[in-house]
PDB file of C-alpha atoms in Angstrom:
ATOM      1  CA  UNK H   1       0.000   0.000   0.000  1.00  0.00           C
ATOM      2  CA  UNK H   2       2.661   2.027   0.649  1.00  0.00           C
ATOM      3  CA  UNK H   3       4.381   1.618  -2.608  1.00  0.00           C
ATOM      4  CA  UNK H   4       0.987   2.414  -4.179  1.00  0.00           C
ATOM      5  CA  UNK H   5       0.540   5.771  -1.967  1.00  0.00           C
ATOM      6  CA  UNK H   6       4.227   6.643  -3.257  1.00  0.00           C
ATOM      7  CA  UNK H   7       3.821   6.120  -6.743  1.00  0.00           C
ATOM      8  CA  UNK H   8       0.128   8.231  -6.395  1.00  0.00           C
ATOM      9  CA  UNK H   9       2.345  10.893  -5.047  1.00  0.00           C
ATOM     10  CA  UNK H  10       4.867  11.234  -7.835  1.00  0.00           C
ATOM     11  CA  UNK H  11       1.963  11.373 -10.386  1.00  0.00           C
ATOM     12  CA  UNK H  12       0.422  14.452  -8.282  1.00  0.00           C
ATOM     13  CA  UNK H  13       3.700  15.976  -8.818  1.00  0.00           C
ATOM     14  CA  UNK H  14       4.395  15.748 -12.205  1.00  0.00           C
ATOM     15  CA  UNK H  15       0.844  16.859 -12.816  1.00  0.00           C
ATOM     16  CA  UNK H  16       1.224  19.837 -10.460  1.00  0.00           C
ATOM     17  CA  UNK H  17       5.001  20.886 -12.116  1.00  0.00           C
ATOM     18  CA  UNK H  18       2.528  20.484 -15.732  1.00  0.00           C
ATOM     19  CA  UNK H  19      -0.386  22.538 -14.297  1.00  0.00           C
ATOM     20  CA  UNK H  20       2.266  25.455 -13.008  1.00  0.00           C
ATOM     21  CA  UNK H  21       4.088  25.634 -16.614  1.00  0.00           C
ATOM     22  CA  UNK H  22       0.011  25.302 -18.152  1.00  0.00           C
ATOM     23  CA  UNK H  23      -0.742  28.437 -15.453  1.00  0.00           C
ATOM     24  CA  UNK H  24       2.344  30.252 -15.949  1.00  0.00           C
ATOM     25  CA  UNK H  25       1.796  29.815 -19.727  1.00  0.00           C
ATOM     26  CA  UNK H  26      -1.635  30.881 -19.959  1.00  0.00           C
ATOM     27  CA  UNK H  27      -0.714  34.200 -17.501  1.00  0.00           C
ATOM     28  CA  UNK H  28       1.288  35.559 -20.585  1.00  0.00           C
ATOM     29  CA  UNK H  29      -2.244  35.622 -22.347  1.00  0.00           C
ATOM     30  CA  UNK H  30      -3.550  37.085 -19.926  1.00  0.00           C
ATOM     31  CA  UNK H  31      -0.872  40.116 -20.059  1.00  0.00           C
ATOM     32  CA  UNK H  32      -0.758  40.597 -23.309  1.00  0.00           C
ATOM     33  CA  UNK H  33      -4.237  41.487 -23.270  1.00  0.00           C
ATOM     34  CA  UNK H  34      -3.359  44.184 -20.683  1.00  0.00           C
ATOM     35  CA  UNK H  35      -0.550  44.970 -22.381  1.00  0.00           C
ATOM     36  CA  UNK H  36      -3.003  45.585 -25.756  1.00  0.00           C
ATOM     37  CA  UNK H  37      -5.671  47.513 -23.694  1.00  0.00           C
ATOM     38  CA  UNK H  38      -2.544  50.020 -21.856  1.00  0.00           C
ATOM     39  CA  UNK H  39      -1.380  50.955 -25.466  1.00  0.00           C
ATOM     40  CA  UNK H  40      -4.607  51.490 -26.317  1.00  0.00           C
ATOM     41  CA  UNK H  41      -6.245  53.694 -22.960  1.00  0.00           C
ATOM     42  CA  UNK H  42      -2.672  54.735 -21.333  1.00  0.00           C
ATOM     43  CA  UNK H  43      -0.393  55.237 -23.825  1.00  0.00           C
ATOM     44  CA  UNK H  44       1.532  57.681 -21.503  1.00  0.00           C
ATOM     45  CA  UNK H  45       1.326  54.517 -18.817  1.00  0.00           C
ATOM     46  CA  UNK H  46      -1.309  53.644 -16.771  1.00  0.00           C
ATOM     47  CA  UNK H  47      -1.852  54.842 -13.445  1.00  0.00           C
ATOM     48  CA  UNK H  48      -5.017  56.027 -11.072  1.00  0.00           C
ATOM     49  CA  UNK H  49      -7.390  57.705 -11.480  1.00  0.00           C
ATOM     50  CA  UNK H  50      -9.163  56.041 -14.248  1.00  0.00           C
ATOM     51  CA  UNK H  51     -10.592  56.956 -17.226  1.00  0.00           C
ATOM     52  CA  UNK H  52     -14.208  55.590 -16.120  1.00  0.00           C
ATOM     53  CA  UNK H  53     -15.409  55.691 -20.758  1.00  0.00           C
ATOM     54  CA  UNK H  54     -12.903  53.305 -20.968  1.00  0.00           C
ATOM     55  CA  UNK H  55     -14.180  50.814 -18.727  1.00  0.00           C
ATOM     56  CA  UNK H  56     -17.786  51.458 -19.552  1.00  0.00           C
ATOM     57  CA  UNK H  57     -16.566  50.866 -23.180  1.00  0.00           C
ATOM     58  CA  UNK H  58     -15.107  47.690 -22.743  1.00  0.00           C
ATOM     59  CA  UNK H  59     -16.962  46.853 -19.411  1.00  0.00           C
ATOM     60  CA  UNK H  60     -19.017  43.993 -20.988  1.00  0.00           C
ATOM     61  CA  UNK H  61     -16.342  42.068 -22.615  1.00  0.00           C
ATOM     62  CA  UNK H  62     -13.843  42.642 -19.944  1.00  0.00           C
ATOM     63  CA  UNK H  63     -16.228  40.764 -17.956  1.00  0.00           C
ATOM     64  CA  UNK H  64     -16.934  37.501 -19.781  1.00  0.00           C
ATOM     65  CA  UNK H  65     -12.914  37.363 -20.094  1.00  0.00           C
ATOM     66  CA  UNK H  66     -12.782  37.369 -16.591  1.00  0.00           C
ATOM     67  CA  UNK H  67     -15.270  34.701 -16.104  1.00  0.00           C
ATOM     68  CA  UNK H  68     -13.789  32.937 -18.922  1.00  0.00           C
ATOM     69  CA  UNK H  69     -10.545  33.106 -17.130  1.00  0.00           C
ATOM     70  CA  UNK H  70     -12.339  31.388 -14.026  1.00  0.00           C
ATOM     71  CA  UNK H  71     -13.849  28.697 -16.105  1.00  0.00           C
ATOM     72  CA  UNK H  72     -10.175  27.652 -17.924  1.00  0.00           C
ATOM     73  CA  UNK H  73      -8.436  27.524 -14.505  1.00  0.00           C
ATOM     74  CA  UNK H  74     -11.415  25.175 -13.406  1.00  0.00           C
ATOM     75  CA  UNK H  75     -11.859  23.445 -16.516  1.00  0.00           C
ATOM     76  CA  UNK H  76      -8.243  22.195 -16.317  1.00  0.00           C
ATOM     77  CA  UNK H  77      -8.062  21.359 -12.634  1.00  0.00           C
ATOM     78  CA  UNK H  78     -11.482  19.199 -13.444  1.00  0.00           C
ATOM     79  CA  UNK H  79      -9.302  17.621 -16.418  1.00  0.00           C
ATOM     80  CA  UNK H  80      -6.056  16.434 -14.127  1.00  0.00           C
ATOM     81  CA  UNK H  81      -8.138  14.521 -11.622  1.00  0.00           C
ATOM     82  CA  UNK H  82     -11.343  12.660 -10.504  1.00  0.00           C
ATOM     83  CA  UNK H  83     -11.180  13.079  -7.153  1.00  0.00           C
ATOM     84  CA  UNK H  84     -12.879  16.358  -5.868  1.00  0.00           C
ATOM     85  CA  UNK H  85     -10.144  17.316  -3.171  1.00  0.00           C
ATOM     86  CA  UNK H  86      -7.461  16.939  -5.662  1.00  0.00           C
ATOM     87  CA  UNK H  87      -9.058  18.989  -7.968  1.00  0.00           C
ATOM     88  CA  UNK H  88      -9.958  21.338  -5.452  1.00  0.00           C
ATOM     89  CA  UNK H  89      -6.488  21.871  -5.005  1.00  0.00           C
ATOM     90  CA  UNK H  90      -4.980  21.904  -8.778  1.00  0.00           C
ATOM     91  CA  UNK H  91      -7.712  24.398  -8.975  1.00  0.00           C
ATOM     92  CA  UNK H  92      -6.262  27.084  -6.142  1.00  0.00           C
ATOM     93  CA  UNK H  93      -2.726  25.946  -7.253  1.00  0.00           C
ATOM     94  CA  UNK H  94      -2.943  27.255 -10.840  1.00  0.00           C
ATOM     95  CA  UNK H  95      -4.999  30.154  -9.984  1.00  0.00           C
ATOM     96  CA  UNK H  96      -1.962  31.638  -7.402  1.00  0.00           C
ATOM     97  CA  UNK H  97       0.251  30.599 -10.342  1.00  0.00           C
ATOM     98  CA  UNK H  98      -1.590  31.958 -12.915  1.00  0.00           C
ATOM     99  CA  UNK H  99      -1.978  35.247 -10.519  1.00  0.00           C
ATOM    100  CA  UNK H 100       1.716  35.522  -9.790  1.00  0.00           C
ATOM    101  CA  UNK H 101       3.021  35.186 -13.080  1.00  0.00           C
ATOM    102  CA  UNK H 102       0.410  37.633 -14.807  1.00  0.00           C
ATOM    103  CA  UNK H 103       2.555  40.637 -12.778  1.00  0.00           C
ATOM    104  CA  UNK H 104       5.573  38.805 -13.465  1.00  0.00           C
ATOM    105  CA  UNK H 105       5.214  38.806 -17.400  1.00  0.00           C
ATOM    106  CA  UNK H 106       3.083  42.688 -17.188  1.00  0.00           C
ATOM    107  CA  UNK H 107       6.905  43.482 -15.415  1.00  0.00           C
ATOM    108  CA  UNK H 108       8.825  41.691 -17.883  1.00  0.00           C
ATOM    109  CA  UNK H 109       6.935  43.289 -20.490  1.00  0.00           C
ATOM    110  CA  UNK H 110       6.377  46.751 -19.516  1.00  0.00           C
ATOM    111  CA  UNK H 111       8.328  47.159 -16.657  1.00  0.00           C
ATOM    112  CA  UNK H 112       5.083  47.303 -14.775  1.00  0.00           C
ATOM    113  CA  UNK H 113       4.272  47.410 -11.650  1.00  0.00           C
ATOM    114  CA  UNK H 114       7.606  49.347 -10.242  1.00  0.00           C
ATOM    115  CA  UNK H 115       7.190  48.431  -6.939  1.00  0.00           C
ATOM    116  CA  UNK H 116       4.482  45.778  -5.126  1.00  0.00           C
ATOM    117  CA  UNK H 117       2.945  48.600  -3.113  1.00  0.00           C
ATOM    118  CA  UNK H 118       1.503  49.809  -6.670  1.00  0.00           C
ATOM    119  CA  UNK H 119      -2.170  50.138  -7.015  1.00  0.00           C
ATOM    120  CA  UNK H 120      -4.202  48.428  -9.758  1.00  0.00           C
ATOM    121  CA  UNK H 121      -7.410  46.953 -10.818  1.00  0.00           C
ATOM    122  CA  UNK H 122      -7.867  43.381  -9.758  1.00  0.00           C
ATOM    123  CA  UNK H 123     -11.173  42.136 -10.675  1.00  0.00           C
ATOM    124  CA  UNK H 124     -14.329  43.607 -12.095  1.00  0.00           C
ATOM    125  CA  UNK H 125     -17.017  41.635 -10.752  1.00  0.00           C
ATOM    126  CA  UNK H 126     -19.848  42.790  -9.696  1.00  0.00           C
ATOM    127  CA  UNK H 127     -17.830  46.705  -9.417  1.00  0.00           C
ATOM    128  CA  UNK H 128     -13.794  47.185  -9.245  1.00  0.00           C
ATOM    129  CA  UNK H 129     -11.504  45.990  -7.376  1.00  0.00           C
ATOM    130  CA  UNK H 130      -8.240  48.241  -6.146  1.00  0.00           C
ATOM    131  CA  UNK H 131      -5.711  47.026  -4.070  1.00  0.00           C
ATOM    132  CA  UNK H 132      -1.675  46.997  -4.270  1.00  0.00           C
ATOM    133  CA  UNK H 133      -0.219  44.002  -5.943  1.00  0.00           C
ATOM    134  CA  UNK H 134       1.208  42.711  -3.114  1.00  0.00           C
ATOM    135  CA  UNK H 135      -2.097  41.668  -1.914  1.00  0.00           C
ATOM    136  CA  UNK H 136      -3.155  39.379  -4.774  1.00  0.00           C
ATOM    137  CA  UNK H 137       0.411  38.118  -4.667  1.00  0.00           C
ATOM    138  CA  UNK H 138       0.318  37.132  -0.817  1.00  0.00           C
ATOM    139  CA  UNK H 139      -3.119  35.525  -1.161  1.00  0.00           C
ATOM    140  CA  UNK H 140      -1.613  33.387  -4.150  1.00  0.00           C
ATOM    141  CA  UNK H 141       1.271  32.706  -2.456  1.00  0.00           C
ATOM    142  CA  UNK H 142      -1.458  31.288  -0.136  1.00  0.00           C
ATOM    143  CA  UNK H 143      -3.586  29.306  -2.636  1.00  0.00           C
ATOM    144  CA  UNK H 144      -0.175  27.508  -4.294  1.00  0.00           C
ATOM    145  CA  UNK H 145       0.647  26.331  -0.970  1.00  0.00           C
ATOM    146  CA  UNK H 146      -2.349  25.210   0.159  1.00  0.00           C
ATOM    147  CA  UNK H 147      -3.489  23.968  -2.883  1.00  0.00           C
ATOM    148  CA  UNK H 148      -0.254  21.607  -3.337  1.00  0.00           C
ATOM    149  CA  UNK H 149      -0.290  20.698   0.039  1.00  0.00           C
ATOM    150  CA  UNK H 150      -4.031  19.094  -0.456  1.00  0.00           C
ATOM    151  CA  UNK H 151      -3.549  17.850  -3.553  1.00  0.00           C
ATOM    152  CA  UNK H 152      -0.520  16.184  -2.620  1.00  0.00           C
ATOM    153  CA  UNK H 153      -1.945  14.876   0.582  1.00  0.00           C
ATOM    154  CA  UNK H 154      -5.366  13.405  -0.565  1.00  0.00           C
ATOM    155  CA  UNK H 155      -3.641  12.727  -3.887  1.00  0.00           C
ATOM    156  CA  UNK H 156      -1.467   9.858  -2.222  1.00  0.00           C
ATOM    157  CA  UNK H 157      -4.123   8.356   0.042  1.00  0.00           C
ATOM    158  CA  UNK H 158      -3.737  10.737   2.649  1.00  0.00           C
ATOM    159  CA  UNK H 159      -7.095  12.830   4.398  1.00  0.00           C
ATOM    160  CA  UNK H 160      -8.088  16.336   4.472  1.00  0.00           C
ATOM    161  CA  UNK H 161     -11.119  17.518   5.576  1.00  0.00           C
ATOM    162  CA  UNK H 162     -12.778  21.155   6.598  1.00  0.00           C
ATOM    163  CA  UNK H 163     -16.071  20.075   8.154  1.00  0.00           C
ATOM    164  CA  UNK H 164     -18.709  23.175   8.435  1.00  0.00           C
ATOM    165  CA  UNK H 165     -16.732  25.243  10.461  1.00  0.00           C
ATOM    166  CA  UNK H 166     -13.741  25.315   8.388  1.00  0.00           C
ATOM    167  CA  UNK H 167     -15.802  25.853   5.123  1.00  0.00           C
ATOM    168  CA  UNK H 168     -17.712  28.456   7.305  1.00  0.00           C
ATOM    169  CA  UNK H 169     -14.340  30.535   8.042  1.00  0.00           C
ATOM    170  CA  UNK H 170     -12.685  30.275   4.237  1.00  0.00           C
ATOM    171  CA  UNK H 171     -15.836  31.616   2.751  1.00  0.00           C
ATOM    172  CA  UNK H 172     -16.004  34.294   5.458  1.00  0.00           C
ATOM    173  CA  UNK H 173     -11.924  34.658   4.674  1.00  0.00           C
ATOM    174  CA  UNK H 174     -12.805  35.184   1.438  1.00  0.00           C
ATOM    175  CA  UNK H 175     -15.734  37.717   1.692  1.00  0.00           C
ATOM    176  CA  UNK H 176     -13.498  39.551   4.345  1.00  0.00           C
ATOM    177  CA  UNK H 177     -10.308  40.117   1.439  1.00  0.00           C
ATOM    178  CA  UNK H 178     -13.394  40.747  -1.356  1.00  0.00           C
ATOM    179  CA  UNK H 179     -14.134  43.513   1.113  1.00  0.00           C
ATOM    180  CA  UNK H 180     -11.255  45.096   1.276  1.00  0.00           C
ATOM    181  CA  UNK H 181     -10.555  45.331  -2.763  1.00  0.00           C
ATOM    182  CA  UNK H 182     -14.383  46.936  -3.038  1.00  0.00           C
ATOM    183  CA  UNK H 183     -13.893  49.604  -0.582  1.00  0.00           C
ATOM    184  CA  UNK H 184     -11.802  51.600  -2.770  1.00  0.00           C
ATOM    185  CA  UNK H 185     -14.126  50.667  -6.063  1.00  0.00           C
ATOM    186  CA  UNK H 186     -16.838  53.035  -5.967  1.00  0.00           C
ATOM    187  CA  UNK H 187     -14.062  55.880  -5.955  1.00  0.00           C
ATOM    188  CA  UNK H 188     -12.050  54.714  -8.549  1.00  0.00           C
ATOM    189  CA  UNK H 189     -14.808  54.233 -10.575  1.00  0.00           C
ATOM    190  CA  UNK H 190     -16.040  57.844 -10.511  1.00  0.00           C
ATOM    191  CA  UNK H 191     -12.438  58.565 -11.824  1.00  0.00           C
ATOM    192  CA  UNK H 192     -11.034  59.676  -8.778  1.00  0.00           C
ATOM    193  CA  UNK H 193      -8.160  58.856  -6.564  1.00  0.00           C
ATOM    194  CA  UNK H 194      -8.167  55.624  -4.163  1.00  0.00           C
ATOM    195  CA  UNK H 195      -7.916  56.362  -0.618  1.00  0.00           C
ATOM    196  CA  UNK H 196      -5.119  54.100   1.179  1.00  0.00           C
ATOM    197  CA  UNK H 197      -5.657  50.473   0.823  1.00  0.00           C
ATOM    198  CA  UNK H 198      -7.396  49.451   4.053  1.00  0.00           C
ATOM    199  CA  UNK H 199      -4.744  46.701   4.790  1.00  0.00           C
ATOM    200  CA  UNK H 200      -6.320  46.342   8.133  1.00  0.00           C
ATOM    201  CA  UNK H 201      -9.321  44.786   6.464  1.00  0.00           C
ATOM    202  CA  UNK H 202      -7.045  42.276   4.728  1.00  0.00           C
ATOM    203  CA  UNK H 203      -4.737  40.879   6.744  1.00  0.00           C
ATOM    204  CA  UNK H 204      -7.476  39.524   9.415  1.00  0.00           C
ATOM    205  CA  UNK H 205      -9.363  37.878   6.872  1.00  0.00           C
ATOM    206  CA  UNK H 206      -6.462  36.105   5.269  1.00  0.00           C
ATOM    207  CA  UNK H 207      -5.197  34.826   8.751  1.00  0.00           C
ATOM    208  CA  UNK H 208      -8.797  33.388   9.356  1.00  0.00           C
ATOM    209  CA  UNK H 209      -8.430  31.757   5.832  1.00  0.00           C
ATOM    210  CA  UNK H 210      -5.158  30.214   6.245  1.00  0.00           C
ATOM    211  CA  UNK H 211      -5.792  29.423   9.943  1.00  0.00           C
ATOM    212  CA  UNK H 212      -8.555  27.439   9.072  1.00  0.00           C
ATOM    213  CA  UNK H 213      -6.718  25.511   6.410  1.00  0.00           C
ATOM    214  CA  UNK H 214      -3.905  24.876   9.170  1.00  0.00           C
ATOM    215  CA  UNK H 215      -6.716  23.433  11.675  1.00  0.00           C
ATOM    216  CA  UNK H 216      -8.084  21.256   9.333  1.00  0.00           C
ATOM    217  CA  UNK H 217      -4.638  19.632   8.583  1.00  0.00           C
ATOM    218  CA  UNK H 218      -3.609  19.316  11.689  1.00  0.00           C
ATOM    219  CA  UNK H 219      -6.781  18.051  12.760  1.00  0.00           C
ATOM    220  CA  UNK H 220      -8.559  15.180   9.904  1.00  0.00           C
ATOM    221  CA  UNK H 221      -9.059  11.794  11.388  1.00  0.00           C
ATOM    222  CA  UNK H 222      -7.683   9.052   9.443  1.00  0.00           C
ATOM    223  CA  UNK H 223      -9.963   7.764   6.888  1.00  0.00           C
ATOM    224  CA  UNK H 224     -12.587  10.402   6.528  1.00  0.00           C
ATOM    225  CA  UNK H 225     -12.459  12.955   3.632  1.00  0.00           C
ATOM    226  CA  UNK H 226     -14.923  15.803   3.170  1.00  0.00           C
TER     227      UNK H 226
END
């Protein structure tokens, strides 16, 4: 059994060292888009506030690509795997890739952002999102780790589990960081300048996230999984 646990193991890895290259890959797309849309918009560089026509122009589209985006990363966690933890954690494993490597290439490309305390636009769903990179960078940092770590785990026979509670604090993790990247939104989107980055907001929410993740390790009885 052991021999059979290992060998499960070595075939989560090679599909995890795929699924980074396939996320770190598919983050250049991503990029180039923004690199497309910056020439286009900001063609003296971009930087707040924003030019609220050119959202509303392209609001619609910009949209279903982000959604699309959500649906790929899903789509090819779903592929790699039957079993719903593993995929669960390809899944948060590509996305911090994917995340990390979208600033790495924008950098590469345009020398963008200059430092990690630089604002941008994160998400647009349902309104924008503002935050400094390092925020989405720390929370993927998060999600690779985590991710490996359970697909790894249940991947070679092992057992993770949240229970209620533990689902009950990563959604309420989740809605807590959401919060934080909306409260500047409503400003930016009027075309003015974000306020500070309430980092106070953030930091508490991802500490309930990845404290729940830690209690749930340390804490699955053999044999059960859910």
């Amino acid at each position: 059994m052991r021999g059979e646990d290992a060998l499960a193991r070595r075939e989560i890895q090679k599909k995890l060292v795929v699924l980074f290259v396939w996320a770190a890959a598919f983050a250049f797309v991503e990029a180039a888009v923004v690199v497309y849309l910056r020439r286009i918009f900001y063609p003296g560089g971009f930087a707040f506030p924003l030019k609220p026509e050119m959202i509303e122009s392209i609001l619609g589209v910009e949209i279903a690509r982000e959604a699309a985006t959500m649906i790929m990363l899903a789509a090819v966690a779903w592929l790699a795997d039957t079993r719903p933890w593993v995929r669960f954690g390809y899944f948060m494993a590509a996305f911090g890739v994917w995340d990390i490597f979208y600033y790495i290439w924008l950098w590469a490309v345009l020398g963008w952002p200059p430092s990690v305390f630089t604002l941008d636009v994160l998400f647009l769903i349902p309104i924008v999102w503002v935050g400094p990179v390092w925020s989405p960078v720390v929370v993927s940092a998060g999600l690779i780790g985590c991710g490996a770590a359970v697909a790894y785990r249940t991947g070679g026979g092992g057992v993770f589990r949240l229970g209620a509670g533990g689902w009950s604090a990563v959604v309420l993790s989740g809605l807590v960081i959401i919060a934080s990247y909306l409260w500047r939104g409503p400003a930016a989107m009027r075309g003015e300048m974000p306020g500070p980055y309430p980092w106070w907001i953030f930091w508490p929410g991802f500490a309930l996230g990845l404290g729940a993740f830690f209690r749930a390790w340390r804490d699955a009885p053999p044999g059960d999984s859910g």
